[in-house]
GROMACS .gro file of C-alpha atoms in nm:
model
  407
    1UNK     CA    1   0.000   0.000   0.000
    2UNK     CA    2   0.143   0.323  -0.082
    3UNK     CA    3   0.236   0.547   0.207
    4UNK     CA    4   0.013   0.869   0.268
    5UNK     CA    5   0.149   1.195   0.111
    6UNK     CA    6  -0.007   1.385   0.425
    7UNK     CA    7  -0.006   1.387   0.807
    8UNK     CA    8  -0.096   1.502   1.067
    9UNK     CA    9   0.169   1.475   1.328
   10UNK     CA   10   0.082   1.531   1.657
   11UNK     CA   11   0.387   1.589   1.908
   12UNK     CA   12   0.464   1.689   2.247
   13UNK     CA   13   0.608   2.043   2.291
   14UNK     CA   14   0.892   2.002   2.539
   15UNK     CA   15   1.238   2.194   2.503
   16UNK     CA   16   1.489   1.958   2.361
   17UNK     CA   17   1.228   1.721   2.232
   18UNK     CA   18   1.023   1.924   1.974
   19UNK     CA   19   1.172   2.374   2.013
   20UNK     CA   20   0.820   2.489   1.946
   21UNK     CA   21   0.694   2.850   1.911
   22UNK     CA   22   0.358   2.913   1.937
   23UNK     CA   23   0.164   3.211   1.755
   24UNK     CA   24  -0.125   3.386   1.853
   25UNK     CA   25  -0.350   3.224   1.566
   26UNK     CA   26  -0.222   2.931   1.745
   27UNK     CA   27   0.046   2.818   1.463
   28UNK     CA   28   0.282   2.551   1.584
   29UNK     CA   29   0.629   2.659   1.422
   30UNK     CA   30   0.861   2.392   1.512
   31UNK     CA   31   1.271   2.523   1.522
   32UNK     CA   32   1.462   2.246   1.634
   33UNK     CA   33   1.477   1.914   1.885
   34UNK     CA   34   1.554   1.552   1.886
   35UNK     CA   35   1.235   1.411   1.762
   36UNK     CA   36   1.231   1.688   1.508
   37UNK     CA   37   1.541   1.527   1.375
   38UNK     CA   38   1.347   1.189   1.329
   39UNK     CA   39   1.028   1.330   1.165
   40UNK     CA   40   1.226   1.531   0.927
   41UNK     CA   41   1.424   1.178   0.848
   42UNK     CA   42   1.130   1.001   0.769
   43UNK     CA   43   0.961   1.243   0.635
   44UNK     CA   44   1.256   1.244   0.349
   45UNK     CA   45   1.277   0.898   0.376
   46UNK     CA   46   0.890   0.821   0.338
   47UNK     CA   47   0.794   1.120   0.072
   48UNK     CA   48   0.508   1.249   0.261
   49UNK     CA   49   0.465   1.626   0.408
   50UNK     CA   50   0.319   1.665   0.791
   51UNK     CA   51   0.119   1.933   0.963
   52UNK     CA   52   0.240   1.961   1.296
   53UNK     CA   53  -0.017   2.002   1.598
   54UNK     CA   54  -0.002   2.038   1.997
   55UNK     CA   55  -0.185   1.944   2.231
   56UNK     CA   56  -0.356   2.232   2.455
   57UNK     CA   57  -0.222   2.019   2.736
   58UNK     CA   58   0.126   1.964   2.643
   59UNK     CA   59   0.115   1.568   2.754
   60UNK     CA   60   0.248   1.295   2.631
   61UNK     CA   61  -0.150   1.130   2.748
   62UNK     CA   62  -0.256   0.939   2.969
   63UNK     CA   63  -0.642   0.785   3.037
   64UNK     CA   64  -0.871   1.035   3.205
   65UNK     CA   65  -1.175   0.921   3.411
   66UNK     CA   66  -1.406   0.935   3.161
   67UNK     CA   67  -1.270   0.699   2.969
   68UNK     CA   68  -1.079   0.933   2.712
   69UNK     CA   69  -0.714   1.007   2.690
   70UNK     CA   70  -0.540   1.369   2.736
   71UNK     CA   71  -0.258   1.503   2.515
   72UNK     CA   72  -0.059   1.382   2.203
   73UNK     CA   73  -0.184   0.986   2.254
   74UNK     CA   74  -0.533   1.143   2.315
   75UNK     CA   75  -0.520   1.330   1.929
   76UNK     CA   76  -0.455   1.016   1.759
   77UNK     CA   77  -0.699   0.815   1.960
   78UNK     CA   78  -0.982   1.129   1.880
   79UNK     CA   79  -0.843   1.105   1.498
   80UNK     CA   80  -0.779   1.409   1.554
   81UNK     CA   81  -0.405   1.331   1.458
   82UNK     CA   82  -0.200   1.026   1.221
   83UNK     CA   83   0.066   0.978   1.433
   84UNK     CA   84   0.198   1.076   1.758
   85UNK     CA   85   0.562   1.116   1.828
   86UNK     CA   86   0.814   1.276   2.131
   87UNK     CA   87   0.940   1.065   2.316
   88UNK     CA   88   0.608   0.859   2.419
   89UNK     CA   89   0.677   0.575   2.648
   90UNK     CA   90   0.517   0.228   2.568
   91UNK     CA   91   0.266   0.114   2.767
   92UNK     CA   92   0.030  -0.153   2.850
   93UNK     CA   93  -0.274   0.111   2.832
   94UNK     CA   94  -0.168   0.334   2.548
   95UNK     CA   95  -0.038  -0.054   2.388
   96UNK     CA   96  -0.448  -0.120   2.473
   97UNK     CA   97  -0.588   0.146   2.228
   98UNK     CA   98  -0.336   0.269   2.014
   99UNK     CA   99  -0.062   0.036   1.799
  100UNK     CA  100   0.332   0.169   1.831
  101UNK     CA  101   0.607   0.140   1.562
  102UNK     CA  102   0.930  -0.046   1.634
  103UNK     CA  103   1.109   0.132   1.953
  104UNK     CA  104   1.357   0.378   1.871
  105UNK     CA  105   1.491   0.451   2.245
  106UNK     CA  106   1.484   0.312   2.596
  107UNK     CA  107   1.571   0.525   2.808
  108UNK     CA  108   1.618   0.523   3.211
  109UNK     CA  109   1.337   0.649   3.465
  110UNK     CA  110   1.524   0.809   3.748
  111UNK     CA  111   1.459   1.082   4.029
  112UNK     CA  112   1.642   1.400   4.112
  113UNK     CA  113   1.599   1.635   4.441
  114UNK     CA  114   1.778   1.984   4.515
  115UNK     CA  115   2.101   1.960   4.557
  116UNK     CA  116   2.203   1.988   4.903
  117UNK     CA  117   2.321   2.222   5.068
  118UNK     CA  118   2.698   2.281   5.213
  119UNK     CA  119   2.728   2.114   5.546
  120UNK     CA  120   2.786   2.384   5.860
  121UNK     CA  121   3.168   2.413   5.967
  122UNK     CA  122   3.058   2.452   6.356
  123UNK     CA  123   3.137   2.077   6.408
  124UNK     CA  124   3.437   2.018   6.178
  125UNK     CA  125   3.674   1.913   6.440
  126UNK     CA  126   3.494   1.631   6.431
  127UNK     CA  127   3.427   1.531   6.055
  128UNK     CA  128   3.794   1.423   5.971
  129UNK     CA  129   3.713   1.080   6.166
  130UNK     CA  130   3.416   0.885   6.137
  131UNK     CA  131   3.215   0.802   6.492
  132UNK     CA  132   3.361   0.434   6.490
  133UNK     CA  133   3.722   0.578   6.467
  134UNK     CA  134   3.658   0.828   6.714
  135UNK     CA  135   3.560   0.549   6.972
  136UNK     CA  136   3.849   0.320   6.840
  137UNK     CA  137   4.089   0.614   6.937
  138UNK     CA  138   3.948   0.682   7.280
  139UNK     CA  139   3.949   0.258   7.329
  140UNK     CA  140   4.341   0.262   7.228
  141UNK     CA  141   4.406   0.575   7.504
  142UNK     CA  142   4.215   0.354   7.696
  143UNK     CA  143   4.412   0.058   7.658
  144UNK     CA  144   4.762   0.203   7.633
  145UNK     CA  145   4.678   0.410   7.974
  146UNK     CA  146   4.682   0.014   8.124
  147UNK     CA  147   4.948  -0.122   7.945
  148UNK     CA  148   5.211   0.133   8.046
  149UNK     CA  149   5.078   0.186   8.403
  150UNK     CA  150   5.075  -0.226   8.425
  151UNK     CA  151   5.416  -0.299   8.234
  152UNK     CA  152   5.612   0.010   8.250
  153UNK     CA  153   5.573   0.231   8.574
  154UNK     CA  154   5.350   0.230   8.886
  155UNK     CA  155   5.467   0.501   9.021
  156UNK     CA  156   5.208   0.718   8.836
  157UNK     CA  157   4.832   0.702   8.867
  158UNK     CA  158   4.599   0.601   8.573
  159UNK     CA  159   4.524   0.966   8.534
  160UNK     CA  160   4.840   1.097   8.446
  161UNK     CA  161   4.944   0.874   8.229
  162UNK     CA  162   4.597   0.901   8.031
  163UNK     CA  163   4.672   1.262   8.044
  164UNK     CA  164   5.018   1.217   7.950
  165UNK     CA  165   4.928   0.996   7.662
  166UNK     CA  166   4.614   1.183   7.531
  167UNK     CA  167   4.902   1.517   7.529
  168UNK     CA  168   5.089   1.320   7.327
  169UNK     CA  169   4.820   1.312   7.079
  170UNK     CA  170   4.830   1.693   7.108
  171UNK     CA  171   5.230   1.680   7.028
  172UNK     CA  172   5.253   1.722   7.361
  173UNK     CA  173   5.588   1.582   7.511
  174UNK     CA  174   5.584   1.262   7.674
  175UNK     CA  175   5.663   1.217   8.069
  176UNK     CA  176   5.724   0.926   8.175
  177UNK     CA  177   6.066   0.782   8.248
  178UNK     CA  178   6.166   0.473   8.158
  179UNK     CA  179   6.480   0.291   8.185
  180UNK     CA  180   6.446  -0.086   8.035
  181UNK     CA  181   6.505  -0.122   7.638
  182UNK     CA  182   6.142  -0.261   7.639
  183UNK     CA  183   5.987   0.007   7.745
  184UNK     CA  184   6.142   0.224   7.513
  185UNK     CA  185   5.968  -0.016   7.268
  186UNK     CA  186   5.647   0.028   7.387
  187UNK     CA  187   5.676   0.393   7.425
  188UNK     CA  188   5.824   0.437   7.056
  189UNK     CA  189   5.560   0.254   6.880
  190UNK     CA  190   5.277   0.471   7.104
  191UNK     CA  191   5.452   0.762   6.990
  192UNK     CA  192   5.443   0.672   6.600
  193UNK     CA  193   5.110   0.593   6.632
  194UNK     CA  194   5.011   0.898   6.751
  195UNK     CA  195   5.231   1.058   6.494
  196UNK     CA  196   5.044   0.881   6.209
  197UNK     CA  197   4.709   0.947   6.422
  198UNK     CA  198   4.740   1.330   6.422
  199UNK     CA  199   4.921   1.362   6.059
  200UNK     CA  200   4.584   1.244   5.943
  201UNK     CA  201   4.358   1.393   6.149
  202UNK     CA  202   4.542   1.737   6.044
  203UNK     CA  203   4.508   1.673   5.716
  204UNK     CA  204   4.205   1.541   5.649
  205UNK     CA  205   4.080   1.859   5.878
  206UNK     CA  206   4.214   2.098   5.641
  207UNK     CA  207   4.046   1.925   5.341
  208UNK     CA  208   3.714   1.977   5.481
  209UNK     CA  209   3.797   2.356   5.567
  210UNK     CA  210   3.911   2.466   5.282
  211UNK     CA  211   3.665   2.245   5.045
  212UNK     CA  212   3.344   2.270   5.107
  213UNK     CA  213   3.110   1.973   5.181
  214UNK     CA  214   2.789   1.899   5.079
  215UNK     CA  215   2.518   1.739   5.272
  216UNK     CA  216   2.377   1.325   5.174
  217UNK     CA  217   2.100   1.377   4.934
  218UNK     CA  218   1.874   1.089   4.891
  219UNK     CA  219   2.006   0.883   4.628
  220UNK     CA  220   1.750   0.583   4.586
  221UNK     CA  221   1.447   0.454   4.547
  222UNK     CA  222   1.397   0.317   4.913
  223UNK     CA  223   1.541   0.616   5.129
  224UNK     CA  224   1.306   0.800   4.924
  225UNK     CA  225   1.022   0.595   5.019
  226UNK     CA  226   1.090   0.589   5.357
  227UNK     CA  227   1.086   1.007   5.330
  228UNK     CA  228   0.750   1.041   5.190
  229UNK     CA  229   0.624   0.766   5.431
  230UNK     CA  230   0.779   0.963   5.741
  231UNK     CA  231   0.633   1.306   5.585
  232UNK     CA  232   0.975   1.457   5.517
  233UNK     CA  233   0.941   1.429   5.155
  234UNK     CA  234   0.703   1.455   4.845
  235UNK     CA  235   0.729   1.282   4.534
  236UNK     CA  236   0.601   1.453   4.221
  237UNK     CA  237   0.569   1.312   3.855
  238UNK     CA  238   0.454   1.424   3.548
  239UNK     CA  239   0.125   1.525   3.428
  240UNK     CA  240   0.024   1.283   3.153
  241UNK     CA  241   0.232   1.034   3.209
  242UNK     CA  242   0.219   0.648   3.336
  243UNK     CA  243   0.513   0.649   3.544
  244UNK     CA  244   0.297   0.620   3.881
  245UNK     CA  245   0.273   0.284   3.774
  246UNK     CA  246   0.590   0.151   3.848
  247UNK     CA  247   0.565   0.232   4.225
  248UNK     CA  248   0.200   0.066   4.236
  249UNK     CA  249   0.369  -0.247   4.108
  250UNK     CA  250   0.679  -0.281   4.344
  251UNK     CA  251   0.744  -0.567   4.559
  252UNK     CA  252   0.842  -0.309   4.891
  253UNK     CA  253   0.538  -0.220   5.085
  254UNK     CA  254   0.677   0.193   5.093
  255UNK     CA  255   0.743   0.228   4.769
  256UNK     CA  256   0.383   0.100   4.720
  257UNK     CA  257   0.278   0.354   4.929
  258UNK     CA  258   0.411   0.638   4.794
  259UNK     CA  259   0.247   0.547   4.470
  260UNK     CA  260  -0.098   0.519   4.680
  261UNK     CA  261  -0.020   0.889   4.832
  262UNK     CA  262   0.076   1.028   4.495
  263UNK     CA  263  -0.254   0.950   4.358
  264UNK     CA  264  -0.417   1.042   4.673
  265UNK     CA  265  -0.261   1.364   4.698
  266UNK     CA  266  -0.264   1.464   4.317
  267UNK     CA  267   0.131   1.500   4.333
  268UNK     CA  268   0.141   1.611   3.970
  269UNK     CA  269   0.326   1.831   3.790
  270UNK     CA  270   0.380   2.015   3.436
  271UNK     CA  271   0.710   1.917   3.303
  272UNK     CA  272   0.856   2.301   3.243
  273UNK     CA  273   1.180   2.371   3.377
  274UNK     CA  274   1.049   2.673   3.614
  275UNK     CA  275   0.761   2.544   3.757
  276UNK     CA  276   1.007   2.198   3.879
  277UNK     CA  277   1.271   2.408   3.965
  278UNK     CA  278   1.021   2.645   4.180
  279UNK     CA  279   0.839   2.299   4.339
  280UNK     CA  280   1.209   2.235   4.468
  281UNK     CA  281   1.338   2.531   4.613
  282UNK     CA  282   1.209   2.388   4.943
  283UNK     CA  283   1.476   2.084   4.954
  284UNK     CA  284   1.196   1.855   5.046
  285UNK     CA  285   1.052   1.760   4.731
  286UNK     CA  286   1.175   1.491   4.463
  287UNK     CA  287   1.020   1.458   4.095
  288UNK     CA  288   1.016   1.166   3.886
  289UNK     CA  289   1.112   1.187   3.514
  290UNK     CA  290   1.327   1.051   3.232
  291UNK     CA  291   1.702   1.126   3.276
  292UNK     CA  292   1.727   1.325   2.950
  293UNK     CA  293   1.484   1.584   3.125
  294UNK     CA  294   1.712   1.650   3.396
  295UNK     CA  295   2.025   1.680   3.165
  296UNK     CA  296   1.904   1.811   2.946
  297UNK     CA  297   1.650   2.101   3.062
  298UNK     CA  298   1.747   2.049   3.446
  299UNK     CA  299   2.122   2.022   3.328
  300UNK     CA  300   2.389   2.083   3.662
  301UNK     CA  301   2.099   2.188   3.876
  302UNK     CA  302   1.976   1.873   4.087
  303UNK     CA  303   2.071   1.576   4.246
  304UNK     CA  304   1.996   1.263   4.010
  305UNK     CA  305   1.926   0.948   4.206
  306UNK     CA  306   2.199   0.677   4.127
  307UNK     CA  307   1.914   0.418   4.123
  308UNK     CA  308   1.755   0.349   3.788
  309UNK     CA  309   1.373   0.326   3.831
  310UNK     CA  310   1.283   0.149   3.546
  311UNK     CA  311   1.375   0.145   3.148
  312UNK     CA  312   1.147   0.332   2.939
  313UNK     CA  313   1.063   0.232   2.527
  314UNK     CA  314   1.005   0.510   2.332
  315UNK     CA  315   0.783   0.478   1.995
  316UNK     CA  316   0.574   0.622   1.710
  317UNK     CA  317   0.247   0.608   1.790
  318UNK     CA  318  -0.070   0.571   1.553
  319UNK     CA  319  -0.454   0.443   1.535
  320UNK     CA  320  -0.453   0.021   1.533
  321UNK     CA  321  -0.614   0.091   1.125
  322UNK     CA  322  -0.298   0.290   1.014
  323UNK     CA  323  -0.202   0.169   0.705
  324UNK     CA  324   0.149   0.196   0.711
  325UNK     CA  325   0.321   0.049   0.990
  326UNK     CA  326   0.577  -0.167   0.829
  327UNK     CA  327   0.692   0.078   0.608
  328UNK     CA  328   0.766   0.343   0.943
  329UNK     CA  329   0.911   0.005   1.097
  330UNK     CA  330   1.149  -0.063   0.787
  331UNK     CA  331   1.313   0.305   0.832
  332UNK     CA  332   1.288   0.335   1.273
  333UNK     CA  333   1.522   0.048   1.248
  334UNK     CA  334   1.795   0.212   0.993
  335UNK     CA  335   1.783   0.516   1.219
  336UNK     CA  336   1.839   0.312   1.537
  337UNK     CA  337   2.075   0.102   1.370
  338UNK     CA  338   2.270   0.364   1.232
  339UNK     CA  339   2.280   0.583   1.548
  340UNK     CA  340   2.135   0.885   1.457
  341UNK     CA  341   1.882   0.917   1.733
  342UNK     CA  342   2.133   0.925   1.983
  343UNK     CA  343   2.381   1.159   1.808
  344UNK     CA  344   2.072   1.399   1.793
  345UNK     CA  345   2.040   1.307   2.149
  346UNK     CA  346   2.412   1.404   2.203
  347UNK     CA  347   2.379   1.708   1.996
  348UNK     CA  348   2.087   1.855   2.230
  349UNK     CA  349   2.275   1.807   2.538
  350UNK     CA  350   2.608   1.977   2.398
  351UNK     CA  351   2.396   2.282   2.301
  352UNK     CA  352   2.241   2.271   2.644
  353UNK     CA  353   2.545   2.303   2.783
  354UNK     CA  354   2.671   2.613   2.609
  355UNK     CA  355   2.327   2.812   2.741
  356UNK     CA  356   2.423   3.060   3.008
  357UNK     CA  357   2.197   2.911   3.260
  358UNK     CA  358   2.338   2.581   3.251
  359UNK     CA  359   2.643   2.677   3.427
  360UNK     CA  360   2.682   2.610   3.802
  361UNK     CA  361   2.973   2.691   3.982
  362UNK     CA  362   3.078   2.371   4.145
  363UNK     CA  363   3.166   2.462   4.483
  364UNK     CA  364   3.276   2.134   4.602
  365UNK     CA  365   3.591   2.208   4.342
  366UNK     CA  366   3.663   2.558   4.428
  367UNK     CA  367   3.952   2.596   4.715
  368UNK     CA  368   4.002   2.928   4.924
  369UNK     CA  369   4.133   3.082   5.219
  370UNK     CA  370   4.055   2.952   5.557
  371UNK     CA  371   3.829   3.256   5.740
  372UNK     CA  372   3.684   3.340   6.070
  373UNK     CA  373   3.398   3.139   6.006
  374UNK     CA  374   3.580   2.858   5.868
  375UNK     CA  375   3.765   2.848   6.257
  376UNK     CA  376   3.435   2.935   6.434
  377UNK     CA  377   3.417   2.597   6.569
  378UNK     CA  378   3.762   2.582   6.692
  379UNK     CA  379   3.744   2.955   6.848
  380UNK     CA  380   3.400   2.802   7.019
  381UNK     CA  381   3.593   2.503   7.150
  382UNK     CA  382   3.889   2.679   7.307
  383UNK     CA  383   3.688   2.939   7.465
  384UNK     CA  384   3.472   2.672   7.619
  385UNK     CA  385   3.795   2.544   7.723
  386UNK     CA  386   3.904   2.879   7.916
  387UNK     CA  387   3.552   2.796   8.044
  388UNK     CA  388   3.556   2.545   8.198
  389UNK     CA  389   3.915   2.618   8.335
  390UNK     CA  390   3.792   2.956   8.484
  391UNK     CA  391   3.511   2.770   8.692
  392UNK     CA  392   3.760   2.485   8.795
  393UNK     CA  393   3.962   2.806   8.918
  394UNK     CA  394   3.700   2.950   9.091
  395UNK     CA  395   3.553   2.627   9.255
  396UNK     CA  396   3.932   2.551   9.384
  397UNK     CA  397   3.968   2.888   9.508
  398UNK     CA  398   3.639   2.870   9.730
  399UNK     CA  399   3.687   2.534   9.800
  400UNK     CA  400   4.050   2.612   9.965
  401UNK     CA  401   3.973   2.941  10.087
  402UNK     CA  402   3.697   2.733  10.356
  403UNK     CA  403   3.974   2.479  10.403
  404UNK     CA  404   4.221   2.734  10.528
  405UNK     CA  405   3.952   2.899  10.744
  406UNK     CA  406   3.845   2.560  10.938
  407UNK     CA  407   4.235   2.510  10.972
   0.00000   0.00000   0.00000
């Protein structure tokens, strides 16, 4: 059967999937994206000449209550449309009403938040060590406090050698005599311990000063769960799409969940870059979505889950009576197989990448000069310590004062 000279195309009007201007007469005038690359191919490949057309909703469609469907899929299944194309996931209810040509992309379903924040410096004394190491340190004082009070000397008490050895840690001399060759063993491999303990600790201290850290961001599917289950979180997907789905299905009870509460809650949203980058701002909110959306419109601005939430097939779609479909078939497989989808793909990103807006400072890169703030925490800690040694000075003083006054 010979191929239609005419279509009517319907597509989905998303930045870096069909560059669409719309006029006031409501003309669709299409100036550049990935699937605009494939409709032009088989457009030259096929011989037949489109009329492009939008839907008012800018969906991809999904199946309304009443039994109809919303946005590109819902065109072709109105006839009000041949064929429906960007990026249009296949699924088991669009697969139900509409037939698909042969896929020309899967593509990963992932999640990004905000990125976090930089983590406060009032505690970073502490962050060059991990808690376990921390408590492994104090143990070893601990235990070398014994040994040398058992093995070496006993003619100080447990609390000056633990002082004594816990100065060493602060390069500190050590005071404690010792005569025997064995004990200047023991004493020389406490002391290069405590060499390599501090070299490390000083190190690793400056890192984190002069680099800043960020906080953890949630980075899969479960901890994400678990935050929209405890009410620190909301998860937000796409209007139109099916991608809801895949959480209703899961085998974890809180993933399940947060598919029920997504419904419940009508966590939807339009798939423009300022409306999800304004239903971020607050840090607690994560939106579902292909990973091309986020690197490509989102590009450098959120935190993409590591966890891949499913693989998506993307198709042509068109009415089940479409006359055609193994001749769209014969050429979506010599544009798969010869790579051009994904060098468009490639192509979008790289001019992404040169807009203004898509580039972020990385802070986590940038080095600088320590400042006041930087050293708050140690400031805070050695004036605690004049502290607490004024009000031991104080508390002696009284305490000997009504000694000497009884005497």
């Amino acid at each position: 059967m010979k191929f239609p000279s005419f279509l009517r195309v319907a597509i989905v009007p998303k930045k870096g999937i069909f560059d669409v201007n719309i006029t006031s007469e409501g003309k669709v005038l299409v100036y550049g994206g990935s699937e605009n690359e494939i409709l032009e191919l088989l457009s030259d490949a096929l011989n037949f000449k489109y009329k492009i057309l939008a839907p008012s909703d800018a969906a991809w469609g999904s199946k309304l209550e009443n039994g109809s469907w919303s946005g590109s899929i819902g065109m072709v299944y109105r006839e009000e449309a041949d064929l429906a194309i960007g990026k249009i996931a296949i699924t088991e209810e669009r697969a139900s009403v509409l037939d698909y040509s042969y896929p020309y992309d899967i593509e990963v379903l992932t999640f990004a938040t905000k990125i976090p924040g930089l983590v406060q410096k009032y505690a970073a004394f502490i962050w060059p060590f991990s808690w376990g190491l921390w408590i492994g340190i104090l143990t070893i004082i601990i235990f070398i406090t014994i040994v040398i009070r058992t093995l070496l000397s006993k003619n100080y008490t447990y609390r000056y050698i633990a002082l004594n050895v816990f100065g060493n840690l602060m390069h500190q001399p050590l005071t404690i005599k010792h005569t025997k060759g064995s004990d200047k063993y023991l004493i020389a491999g406490w002391m290069l311990g405590s060499i390599f303990i501090t070299f490390s600790y000083t190190a690793v201290l400056l890192s984190f000063l002069t680099i800043p850290q960020r906080k953890v961001g949630i980075r899969d599917l479960i901890e994400l769960a678990n935050a929209v289950e405890e009410g620190s979180h909301k998860c937000l997907t796409f209007t139109g799409d099916s991608h809801v789905e895949i959480f209703l299905r899961s085998s974890e009870p809180s993933v399940q969940h947060m598919g029920e509460l997504i419904l419940k809650n009508h966590w939807r949203i339009i798939p423009v870059k300022s409306i999800v980058q304004e239903a971020m701002t607050n840090g607690r909110t994560a939106v579902v979505a292909p990973k091309f959306f986020f690197d490509n419109i989102m590009a450098n601005k959120v935190l993409i889950a590591r966890e891949s939430l499913s693989s998506i097939t993307r198709a042509i779609f068109f009415r089940k009576d479409f006359c055609c479909k193994e001749a769209i078939d014969k050429y979506i497989k010599r544009i798969s197989a010869g790579g051009f989808y994904h060098r468009y793909l490639k192509y979008q990103l790289y001019k992404r990448n040169l807009e203004p807006d898509a580039v972020v400072e990385d802070s986590l890169n940038t080095v600088k000069s320590l400042n006041i703030k930087d050293m708050a925490s140690v400031f805070m800690l050695l004036i605690f310590g004049y502290f607490l040694a004024l009000v031991t000075f104080i508390v002696e003083s009284i305490y000997y004062r009504k000694k000497n006054k009884k005497i």
